[in-house]
CSV table of C-alpha atoms in Angstrom, one decimal:
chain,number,residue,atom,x,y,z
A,1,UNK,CA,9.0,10.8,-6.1
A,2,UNK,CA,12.5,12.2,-7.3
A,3,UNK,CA,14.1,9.3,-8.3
A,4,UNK,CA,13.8,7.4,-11.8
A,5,UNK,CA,12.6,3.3,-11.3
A,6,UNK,CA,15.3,1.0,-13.6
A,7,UNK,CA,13.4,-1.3,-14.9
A,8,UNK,CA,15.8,-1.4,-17.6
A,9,UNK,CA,18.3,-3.2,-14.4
A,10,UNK,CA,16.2,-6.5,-15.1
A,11,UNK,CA,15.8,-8.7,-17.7
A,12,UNK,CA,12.4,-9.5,-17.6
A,13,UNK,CA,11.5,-5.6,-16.8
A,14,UNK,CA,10.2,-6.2,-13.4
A,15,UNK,CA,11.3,-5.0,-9.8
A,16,UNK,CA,10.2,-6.1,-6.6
A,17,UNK,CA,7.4,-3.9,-4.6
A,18,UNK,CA,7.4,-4.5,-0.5
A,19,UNK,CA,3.6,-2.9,-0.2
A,20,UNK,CA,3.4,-2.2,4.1
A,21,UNK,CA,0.5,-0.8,6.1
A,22,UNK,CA,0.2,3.0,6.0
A,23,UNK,CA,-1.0,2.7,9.8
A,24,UNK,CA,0.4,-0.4,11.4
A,25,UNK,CA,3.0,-1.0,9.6
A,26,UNK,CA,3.3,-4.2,9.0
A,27,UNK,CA,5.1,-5.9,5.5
A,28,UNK,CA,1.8,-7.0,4.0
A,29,UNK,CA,3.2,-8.7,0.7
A,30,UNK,CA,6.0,-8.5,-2.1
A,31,UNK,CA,5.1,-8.4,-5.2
A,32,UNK,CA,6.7,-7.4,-8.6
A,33,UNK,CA,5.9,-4.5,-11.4
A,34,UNK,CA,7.1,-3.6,-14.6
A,35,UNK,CA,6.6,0.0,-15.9
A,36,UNK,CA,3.0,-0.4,-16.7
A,37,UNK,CA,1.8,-1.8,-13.6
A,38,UNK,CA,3.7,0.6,-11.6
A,39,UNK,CA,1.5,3.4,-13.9
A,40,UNK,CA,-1.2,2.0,-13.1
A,41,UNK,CA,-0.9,2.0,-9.9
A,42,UNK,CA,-0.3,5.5,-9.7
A,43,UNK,CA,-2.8,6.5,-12.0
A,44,UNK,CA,-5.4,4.3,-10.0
A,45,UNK,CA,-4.1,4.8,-6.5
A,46,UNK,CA,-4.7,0.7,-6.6
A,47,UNK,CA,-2.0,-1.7,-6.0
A,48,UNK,CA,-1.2,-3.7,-9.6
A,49,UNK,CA,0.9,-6.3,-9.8
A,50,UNK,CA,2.5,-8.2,-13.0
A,51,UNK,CA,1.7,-11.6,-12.6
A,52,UNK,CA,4.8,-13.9,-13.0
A,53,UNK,CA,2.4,-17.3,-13.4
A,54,UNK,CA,-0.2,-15.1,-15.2
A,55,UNK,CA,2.0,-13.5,-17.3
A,56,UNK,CA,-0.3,-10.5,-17.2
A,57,UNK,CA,-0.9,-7.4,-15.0
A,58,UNK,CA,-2.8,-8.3,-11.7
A,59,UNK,CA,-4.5,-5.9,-9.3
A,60,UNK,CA,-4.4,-7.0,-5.8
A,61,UNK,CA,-7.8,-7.6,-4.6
A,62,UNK,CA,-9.6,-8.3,-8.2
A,63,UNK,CA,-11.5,-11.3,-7.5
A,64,UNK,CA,-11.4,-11.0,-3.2
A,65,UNK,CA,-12.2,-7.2,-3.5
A,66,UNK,CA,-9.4,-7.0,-1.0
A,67,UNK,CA,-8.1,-4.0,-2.9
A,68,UNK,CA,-4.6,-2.3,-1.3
A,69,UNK,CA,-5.1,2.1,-1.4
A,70,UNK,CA,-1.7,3.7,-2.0
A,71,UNK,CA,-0.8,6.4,0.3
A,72,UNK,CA,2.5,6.6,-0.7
A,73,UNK,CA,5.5,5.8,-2.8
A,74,UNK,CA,9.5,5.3,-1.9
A,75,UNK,CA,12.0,3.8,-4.6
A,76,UNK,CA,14.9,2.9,-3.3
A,77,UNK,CA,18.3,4.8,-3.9
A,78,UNK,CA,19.2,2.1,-6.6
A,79,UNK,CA,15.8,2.8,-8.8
A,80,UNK,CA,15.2,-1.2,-8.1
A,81,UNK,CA,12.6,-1.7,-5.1
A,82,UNK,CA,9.6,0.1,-4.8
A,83,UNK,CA,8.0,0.7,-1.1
A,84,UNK,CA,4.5,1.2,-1.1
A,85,UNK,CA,2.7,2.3,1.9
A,86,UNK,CA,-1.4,1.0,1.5
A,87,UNK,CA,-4.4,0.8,2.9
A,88,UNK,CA,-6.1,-2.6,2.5
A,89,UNK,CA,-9.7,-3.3,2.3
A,90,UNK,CA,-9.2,-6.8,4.0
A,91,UNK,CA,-6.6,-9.9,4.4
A,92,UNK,CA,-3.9,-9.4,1.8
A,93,UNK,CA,-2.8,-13.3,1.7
A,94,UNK,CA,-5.1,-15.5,-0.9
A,95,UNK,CA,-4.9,-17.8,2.5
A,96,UNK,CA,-7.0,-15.4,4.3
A,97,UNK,CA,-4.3,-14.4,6.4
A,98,UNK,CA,-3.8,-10.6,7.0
A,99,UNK,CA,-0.2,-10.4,5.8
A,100,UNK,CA,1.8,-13.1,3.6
A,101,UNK,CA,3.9,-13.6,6.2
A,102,UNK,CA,1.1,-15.1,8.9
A,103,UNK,CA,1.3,-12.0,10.9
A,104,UNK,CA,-1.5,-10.5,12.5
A,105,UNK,CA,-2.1,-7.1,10.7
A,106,UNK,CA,-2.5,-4.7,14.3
A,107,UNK,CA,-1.4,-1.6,16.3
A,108,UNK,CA,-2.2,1.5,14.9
A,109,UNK,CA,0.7,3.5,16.2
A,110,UNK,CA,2.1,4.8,13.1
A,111,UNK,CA,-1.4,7.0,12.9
A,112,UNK,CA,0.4,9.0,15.4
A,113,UNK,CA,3.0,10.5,13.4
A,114,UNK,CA,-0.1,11.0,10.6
A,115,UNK,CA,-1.6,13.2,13.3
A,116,UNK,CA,1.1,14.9,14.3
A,117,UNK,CA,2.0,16.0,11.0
A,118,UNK,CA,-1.4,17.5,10.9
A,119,UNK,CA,-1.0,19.7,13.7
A,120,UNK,CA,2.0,20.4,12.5
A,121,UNK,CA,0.5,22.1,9.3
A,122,UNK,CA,-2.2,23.3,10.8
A,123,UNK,CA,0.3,25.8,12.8
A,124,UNK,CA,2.2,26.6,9.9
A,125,UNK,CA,-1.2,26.7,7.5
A,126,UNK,CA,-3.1,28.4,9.6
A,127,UNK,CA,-6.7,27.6,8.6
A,128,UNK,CA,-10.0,30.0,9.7
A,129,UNK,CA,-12.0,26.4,10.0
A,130,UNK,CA,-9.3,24.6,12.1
A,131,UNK,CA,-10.1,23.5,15.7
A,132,UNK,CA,-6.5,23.2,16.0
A,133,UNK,CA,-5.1,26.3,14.3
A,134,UNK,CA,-7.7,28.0,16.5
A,135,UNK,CA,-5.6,26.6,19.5
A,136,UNK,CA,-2.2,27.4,18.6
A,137,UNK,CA,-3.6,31.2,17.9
A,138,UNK,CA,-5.0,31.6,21.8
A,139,UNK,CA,-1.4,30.6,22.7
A,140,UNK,CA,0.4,28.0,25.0
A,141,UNK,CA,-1.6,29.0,28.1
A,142,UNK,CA,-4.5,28.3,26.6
A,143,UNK,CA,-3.2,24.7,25.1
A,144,UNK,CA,-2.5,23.9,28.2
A,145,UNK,CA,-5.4,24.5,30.0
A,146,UNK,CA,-7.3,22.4,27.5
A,147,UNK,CA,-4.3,19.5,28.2
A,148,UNK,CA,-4.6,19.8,32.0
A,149,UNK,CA,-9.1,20.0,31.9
A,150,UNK,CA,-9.1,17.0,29.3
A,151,UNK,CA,-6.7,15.1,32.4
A,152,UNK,CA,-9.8,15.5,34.8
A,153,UNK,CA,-12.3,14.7,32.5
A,154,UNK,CA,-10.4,11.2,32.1
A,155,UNK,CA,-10.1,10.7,36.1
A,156,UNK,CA,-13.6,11.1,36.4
A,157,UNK,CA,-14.5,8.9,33.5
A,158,UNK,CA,-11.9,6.4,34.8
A,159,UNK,CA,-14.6,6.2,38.1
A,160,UNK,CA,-17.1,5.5,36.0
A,161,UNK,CA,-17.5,2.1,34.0
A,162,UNK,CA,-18.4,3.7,30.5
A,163,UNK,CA,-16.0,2.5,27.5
A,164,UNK,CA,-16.9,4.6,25.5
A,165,UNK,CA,-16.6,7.5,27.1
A,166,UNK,CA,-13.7,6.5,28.6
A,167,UNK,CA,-12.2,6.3,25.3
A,168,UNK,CA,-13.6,9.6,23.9
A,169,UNK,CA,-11.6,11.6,27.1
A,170,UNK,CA,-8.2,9.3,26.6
A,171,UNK,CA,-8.4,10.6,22.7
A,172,UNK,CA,-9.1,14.2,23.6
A,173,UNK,CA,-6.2,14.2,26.1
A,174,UNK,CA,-3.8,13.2,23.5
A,175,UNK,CA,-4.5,15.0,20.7
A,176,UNK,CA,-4.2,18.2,23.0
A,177,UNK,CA,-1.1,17.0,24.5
A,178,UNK,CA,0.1,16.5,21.0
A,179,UNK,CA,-1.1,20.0,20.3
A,180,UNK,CA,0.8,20.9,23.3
A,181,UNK,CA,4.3,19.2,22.2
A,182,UNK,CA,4.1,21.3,18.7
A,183,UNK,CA,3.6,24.7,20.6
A,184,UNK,CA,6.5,23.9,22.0
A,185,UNK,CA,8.3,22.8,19.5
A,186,UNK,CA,8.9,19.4,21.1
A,187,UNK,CA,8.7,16.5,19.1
A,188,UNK,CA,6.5,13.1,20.4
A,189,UNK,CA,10.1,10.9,19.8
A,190,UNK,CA,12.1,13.5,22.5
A,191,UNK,CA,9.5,12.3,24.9
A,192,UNK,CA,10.1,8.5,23.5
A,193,UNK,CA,13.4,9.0,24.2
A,194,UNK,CA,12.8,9.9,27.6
A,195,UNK,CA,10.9,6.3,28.1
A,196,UNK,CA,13.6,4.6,26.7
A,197,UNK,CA,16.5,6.0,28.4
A,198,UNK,CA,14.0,4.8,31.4
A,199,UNK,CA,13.6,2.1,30.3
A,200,UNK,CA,17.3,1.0,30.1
């Protein structure tokens, strides 16, 4: 995190913090922090808060042990509004709900970009223990032979009435094809963007 948090810009010391799903996401709360809950937080890698009724610092999840993990931290190019990107242990609302905003807290597509950076390091880190760096050094041929057997392990699964295996073939198709798409130096969103334009 480059940029310096004013604090200073309010009177009471406190800026607003938009905390948002590292994997779906979805806006789970706003809260506000002053300098010492904001160093807590990163010292922690728990969300705290400073309570504006309490008048005291609040971690988020201290009596429902519905504790938000950060995975990451974006100020905003004033210094003024903190973006945290969490994992939570449960509903975030005190209501039970799974956001504040009574939205249902699913879809797990932002995971994808998680695992594509990944694959991305793992061909520019190569790593001795990697399944995937081990792919990128047999070459494309290779990558795609893995893409085009994990296909027909799916059709015949897709015959059969087995969930879970099913499931286990989709996944292994589309982390190859991912695989695939980074030893070519494609990205994931030029093939969005062929959907879309379809879609139109």
């Amino acid at each position: 995190m480059d940029r310096t948090i004013a604090f200073d810009k309010s009177p009471d010391g406190l800026i607003p913090a938009i905390i948002q799903d590292s994997i779906t996401g979805k806006v789970l709360m706003l809260g506000y922090m002053n300098a010492e809950a904001y160093e807590k937080t990163m010292t922690d890698k728990i969300v705290t808060f400073f309570s504006r009724s309490k008048q005291r610092l609040w971690t988020k999840g201290e009596t429902s042990n519905n504790f938000l993990h950060v995975k990451n931290v974006l100020i905003d190019c004033d210094g003024d509004t903190i973006l945290i990107y969490a994992s939570p242990d449960g509903p975030t609302c005190h209501t039970g709900d799974d956001t504040c905003f009574q939205e249902i807290n699913e879809g797990k597509v932002l995971f994808i970009n998680h695992l594509r950076s990944v694959i991305k390091d793992r061909k520019l880190n190569p790593s001795d223990k990697s399944y995937t760096t081990e792919l990128f050094k047999k070459g494309v041929n290779k990558v795609a032979q893995k893409v085009g057997e994990e296909a027909v392990e799916l059709v015949i699964e897709a015959k059969d009435d087995n969930k879970e295996l099913f499931l286990g073939e989709a996944a292994d198709l589309f982390y190859h094809y991912l695989v695939l798409l980074e030893h070519k130096d494609y990205s994931f969103d030029e093939v969005l963007d062929v959907l879309i334009k379809r879609h139109k």
